CSV table of C-alpha atoms in Angstrom, one decimal:
chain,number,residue,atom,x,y,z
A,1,UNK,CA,6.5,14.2,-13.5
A,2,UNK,CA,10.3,14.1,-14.5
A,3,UNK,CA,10.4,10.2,-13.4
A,4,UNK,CA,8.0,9.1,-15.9
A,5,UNK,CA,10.6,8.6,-18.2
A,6,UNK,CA,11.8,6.1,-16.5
A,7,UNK,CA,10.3,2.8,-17.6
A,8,UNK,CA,10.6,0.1,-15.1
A,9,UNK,CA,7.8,-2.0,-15.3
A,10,UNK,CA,7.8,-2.1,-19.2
A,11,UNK,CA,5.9,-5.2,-19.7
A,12,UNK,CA,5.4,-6.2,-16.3
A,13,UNK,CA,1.7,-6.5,-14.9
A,14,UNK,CA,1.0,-4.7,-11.2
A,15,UNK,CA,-1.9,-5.0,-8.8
A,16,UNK,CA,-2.3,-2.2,-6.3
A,17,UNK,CA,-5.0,-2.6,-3.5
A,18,UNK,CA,-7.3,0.3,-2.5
A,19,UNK,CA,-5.8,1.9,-5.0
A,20,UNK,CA,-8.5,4.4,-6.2
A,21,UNK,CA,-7.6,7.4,-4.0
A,22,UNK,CA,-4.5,8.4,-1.9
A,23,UNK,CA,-1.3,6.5,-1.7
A,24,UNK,CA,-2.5,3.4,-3.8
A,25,UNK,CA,-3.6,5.7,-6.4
A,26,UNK,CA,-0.2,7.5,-6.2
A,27,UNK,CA,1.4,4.2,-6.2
A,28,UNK,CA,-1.0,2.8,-9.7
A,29,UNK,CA,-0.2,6.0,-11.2
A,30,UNK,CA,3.6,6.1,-10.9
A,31,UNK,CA,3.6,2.1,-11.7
A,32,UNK,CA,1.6,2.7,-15.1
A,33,UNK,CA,3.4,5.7,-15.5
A,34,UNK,CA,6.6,3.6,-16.1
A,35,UNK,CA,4.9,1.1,-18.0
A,36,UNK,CA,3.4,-1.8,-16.0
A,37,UNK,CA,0.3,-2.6,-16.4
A,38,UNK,CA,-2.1,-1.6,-13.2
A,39,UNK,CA,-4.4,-3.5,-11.9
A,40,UNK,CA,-6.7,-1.2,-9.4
A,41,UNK,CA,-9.0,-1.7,-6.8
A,42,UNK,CA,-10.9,-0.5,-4.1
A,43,UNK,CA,-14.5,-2.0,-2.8
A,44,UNK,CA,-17.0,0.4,-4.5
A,45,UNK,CA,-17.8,-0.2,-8.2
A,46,UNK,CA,-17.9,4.0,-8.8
A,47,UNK,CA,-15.0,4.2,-7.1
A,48,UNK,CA,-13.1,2.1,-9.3
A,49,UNK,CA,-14.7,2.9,-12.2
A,50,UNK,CA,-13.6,7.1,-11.7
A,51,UNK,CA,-9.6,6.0,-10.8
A,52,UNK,CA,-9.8,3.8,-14.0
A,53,UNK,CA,-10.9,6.9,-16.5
A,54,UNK,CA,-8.4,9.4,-14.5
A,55,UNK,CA,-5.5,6.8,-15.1
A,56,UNK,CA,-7.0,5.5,-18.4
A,57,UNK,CA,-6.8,10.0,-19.6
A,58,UNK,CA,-3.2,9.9,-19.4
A,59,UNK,CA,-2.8,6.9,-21.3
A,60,UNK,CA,-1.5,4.6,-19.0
A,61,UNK,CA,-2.9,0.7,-18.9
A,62,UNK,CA,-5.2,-0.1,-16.6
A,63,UNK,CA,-7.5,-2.7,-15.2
A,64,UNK,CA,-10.0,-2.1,-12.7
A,65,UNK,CA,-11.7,-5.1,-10.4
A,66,UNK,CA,-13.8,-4.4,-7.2
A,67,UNK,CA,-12.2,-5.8,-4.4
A,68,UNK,CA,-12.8,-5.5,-0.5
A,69,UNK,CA,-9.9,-7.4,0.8
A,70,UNK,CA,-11.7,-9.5,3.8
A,71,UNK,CA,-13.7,-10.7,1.2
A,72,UNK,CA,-12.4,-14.2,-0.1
A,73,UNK,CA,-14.4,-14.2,-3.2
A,74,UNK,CA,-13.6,-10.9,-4.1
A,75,UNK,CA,-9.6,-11.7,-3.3
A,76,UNK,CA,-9.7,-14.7,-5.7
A,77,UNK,CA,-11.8,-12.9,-7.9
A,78,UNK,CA,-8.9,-10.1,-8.4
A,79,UNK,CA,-6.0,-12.6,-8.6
A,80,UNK,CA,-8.0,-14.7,-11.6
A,81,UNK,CA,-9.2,-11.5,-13.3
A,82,UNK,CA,-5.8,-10.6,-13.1
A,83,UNK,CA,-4.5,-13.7,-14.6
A,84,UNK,CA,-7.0,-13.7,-17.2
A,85,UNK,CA,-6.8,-10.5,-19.0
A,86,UNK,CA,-2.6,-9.9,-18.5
A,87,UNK,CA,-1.5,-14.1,-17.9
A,88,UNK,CA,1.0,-12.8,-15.2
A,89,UNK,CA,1.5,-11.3,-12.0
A,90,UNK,CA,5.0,-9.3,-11.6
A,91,UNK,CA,4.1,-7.0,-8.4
A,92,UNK,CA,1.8,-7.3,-5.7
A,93,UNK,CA,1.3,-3.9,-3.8
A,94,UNK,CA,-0.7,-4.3,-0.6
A,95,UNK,CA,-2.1,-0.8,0.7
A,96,UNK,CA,-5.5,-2.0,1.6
A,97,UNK,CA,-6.1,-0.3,5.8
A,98,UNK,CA,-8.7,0.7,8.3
A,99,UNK,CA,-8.4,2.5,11.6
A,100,UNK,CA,-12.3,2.0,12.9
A,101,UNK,CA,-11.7,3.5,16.5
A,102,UNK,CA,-10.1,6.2,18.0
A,103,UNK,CA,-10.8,4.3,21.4
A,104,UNK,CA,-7.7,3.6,23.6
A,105,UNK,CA,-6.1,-0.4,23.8
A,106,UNK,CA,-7.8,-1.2,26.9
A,107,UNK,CA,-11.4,0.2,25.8
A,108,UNK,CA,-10.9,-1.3,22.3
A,109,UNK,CA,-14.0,-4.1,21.9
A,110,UNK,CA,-13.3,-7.3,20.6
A,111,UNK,CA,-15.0,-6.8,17.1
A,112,UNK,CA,-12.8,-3.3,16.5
A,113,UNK,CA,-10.0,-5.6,17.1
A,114,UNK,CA,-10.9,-8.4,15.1
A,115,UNK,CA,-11.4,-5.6,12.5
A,116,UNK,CA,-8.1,-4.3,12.8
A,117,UNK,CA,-6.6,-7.5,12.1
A,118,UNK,CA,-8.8,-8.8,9.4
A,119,UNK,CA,-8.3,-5.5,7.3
A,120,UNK,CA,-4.7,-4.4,8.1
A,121,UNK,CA,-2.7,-7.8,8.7
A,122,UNK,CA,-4.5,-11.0,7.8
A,123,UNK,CA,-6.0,-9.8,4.8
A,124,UNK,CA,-2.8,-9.3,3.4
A,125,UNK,CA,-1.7,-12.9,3.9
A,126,UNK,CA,-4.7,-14.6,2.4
A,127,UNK,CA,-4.4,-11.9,-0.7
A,128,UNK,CA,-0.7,-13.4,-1.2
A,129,UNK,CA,-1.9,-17.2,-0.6
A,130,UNK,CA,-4.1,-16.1,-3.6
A,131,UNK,CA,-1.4,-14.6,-5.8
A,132,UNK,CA,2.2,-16.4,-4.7
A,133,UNK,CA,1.2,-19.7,-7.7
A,134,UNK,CA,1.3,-16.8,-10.6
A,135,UNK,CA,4.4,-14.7,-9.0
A,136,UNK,CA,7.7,-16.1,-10.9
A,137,UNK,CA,11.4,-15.2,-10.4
A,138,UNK,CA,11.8,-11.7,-10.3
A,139,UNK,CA,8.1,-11.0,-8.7
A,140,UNK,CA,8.2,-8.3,-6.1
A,141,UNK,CA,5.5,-7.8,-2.9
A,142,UNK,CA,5.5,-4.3,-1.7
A,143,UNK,CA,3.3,-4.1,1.3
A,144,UNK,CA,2.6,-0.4,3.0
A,145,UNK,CA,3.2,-0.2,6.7
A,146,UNK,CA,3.0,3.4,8.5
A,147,UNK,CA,5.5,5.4,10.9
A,148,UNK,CA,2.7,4.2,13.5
A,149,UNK,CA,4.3,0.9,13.2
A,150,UNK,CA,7.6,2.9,15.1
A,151,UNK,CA,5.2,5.4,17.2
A,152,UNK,CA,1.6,4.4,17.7
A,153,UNK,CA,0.0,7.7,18.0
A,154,UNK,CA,-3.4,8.6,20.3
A,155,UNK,CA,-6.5,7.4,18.7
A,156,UNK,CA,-3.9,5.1,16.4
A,157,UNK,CA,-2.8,2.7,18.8
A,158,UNK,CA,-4.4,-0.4,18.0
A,159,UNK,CA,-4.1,0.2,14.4
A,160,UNK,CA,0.0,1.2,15.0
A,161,UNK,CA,0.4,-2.3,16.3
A,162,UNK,CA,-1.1,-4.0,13.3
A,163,UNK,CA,1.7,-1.7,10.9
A,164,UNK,CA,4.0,-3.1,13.3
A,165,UNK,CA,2.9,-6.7,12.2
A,166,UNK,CA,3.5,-5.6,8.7
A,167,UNK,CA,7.1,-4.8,9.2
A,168,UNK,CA,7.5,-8.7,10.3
A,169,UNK,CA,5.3,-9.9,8.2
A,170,UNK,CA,7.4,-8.5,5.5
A,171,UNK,CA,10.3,-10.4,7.0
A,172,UNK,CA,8.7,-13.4,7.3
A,173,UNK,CA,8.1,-13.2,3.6
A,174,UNK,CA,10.7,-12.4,2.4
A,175,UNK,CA,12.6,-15.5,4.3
A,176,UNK,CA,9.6,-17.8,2.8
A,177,UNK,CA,10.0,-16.6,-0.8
A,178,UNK,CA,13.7,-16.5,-1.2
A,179,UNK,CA,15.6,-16.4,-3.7
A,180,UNK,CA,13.0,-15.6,-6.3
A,181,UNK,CA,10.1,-13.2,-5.2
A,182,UNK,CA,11.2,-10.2,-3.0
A,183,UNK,CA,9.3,-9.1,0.0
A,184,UNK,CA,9.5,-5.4,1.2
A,185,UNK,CA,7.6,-2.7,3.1
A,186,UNK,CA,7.2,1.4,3.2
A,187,UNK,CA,6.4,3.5,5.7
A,188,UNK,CA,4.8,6.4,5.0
A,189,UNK,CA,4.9,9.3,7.2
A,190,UNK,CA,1.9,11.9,8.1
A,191,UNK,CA,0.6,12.2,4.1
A,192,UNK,CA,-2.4,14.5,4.0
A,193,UNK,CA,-5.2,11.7,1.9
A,194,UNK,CA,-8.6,11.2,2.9
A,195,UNK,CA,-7.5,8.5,5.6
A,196,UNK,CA,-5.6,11.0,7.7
A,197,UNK,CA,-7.6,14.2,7.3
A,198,UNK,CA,-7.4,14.5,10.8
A,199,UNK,CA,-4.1,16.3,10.0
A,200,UNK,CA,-5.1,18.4,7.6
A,201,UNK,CA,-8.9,19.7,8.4
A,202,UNK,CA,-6.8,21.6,11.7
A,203,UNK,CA,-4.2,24.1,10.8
A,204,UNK,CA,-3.1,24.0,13.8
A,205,UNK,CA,-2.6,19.7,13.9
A,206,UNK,CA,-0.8,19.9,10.7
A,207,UNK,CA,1.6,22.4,11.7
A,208,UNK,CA,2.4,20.4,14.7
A,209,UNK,CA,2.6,17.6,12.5
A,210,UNK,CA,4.8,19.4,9.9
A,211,UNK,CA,7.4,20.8,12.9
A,212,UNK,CA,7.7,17.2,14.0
A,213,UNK,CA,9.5,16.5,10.5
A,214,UNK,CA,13.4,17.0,10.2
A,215,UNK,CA,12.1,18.7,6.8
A,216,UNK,CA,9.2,20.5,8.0
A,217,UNK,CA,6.9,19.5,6.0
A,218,UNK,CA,4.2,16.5,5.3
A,219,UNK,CA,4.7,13.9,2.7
A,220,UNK,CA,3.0,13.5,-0.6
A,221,UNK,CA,1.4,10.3,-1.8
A,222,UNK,CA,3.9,10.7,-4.8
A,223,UNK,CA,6.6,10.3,-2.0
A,224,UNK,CA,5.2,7.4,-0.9
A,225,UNK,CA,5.3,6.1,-4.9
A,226,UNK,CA,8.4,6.7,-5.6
A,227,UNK,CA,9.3,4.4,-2.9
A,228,UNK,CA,7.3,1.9,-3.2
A,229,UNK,CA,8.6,1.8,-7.2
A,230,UNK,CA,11.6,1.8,-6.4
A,231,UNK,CA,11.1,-1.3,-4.3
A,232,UNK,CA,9.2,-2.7,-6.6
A,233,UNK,CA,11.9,-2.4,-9.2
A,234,UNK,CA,15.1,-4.2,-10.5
A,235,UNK,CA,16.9,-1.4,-9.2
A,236,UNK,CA,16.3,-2.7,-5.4
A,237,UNK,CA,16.9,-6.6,-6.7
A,238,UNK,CA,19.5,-6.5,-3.7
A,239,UNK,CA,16.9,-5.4,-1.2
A,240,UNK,CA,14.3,-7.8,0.5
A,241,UNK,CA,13.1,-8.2,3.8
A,242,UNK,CA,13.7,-4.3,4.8
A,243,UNK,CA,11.1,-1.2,5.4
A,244,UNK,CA,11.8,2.0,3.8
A,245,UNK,CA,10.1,4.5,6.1
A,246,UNK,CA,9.5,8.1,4.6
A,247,UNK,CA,8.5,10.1,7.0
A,248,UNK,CA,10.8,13.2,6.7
A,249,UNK,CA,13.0,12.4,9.3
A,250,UNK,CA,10.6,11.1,12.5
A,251,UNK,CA,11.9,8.9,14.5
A,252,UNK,CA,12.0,5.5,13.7
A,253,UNK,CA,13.3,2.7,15.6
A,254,UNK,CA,11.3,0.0,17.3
C-alpha cells in the first residue's frame, strides 16, 4: 500500500471499535500503518486475539481489549486499558453496528428496536462519555455512518435511520467539543465485508448494486480507511462536523 508511507499518526494512540474484521480492521490497519498506535476490539476473545497477530505480522503496534460496546464494563474497561498501557487517547473511531431484522418499520418489535439503538447510536455516546476526559487539543472522533443514513434500503430500514442519527450525532459533537476535539463521520457505500454479504453471496445483487455506482463498482474497506484517516488526520484540522460519504457516486442528500 503506496500510502503507508505516509505517517500521520506517528506517536499518536487510536482506538477502533469492532475492529477485528471488515471496515474497522481496514481502518486499524491503515491507522497503524502510518504510525498510531491501535487499539482493537471486537466482543470475542479469539476474535481479537487473530486481528492482533495479523496486524502484530506486519509490524504495526497494536493493542487488543475485548469489548462489546452495550456493555458498560467492557466500555470503561477499553478506555482505562487504553489509558494504561499508551497514557493517551488521540482518536476515537466508532464502527461498532448491528442490523438484527430484516423486518419492515411497522412489523419491527420493540426489543429489535431497542437493539438498533443501543448498538448503533447510543452506544456510541456512552463510549465517548467514557473517553472525552483523556481526548486533549488536537483529538479527533471519527464515527462510521452508512449511505443507508441518505437511502434506507428494504430489510435496512430501521437500521438506515439509526446511521441517519449518526450524521447528527456527529454534528452535535462536533458543536459540543469545539474548538479542540474534532467530530466527523463516513459513509461508506455497499463494501462487500461479512456484514453485508447479502451483496456479495448473489451475483446477480451485486451487480445491481455495482450498476447503481457512478463508478460501477463496490467499495473496499481500504476505501473506507483512507477516509476515515484522512479525517482523523491534521490534514482535515479544518473539517468538523461534516460526513464524507463514499459510496461511488449514489445519491446522497437527505
Amino acid at each position: 500500500m503506496a500510502q503507508k508511507i505516509w505517517r500521520r499518526f506517528e506517536g499518536k494512540v487510536a482506538i477502533v471499535t469492532a475492529s477485528t474484521q471488515g471496515i474497522g480492521f481496514a481502518i486499524a490497519e491503515r491507522l497503524g500503518l502510518e504510525g498510531a498506535s491501535v487499539v482493537i476490539s471486537s466482543r470475542k476473545q479469539k476474535n481479537v486475539d487473530e486481528a492482533v497477530e495479523m496486524l502484530k505480522n506486519k509490524g504495526l503496534e497494536v493493542f487488543g481489549v475485548v469489548c462489546h460496546v452495550s456493555n458498560a464494563k467492557h466500555r470503561k474497561d477499553l478506555i482505562q486499558k487504553t489509558i494504561d498501557k499508551y497514557g493517551k487517547i488521540d482518536v476515537v473511531v466508532s464502527n461498532a453496528a448491528a442490523n438484527p431484522s430484516v423486518d419492515p418499520v411497522l412489523l419491527t418489535q420493540e426489543s429489535v428496536l431497542d437493539k438498533l439503538w443501543e448498538i448503533n447510536v447510543k452506544a456510541t455516546v456512552l463510549l465517548l462519555q467514557e473517553a472525552a476526559p483523556h481526548l486533549q487539543k488536537g483529538s479527533s472522533i471519527v464515527i462510521i455512518s452508512s449511505i443507508a443514513a441518505y437511502n434506507p434500503q428494504p430489510a435496512m430500514f430501521m437500521y438506515g435511520v439509526t446511521k441517519t442519527a449518526l450524521l447528527g450525532l456527529a454534528k452535535a459533537l462536533a458543536t459540543e467539543m469545539a474548538p479542540d476535539i474534532r467530530v466527523n463521520a463516513v459513509a461508506p457505500g455497499s463494501v462487500p465485508t461479512n456484514f453485508a454479504a447479502f451483496i456479495t453471496k448473489d451475483e446477480a445483487v451485486r451487480k445491481i448494486a455495482e450498476e447503481k455506482t457512478l463508478l460501477q463498482r463496490l467499495g473496499t474497506a481500504e476505501d473506507m480507511a483512507a477516509a476515515a484517516a484522512f479525517l482523523a488526520s491534521d490534514d482535515a484540522s479544518y473539517i468538523t462536523g461534516e460526513t464524507i460519504v463514499v459510496a461511488g457516486g449514489l445519491p446522497s442528500r437527505l
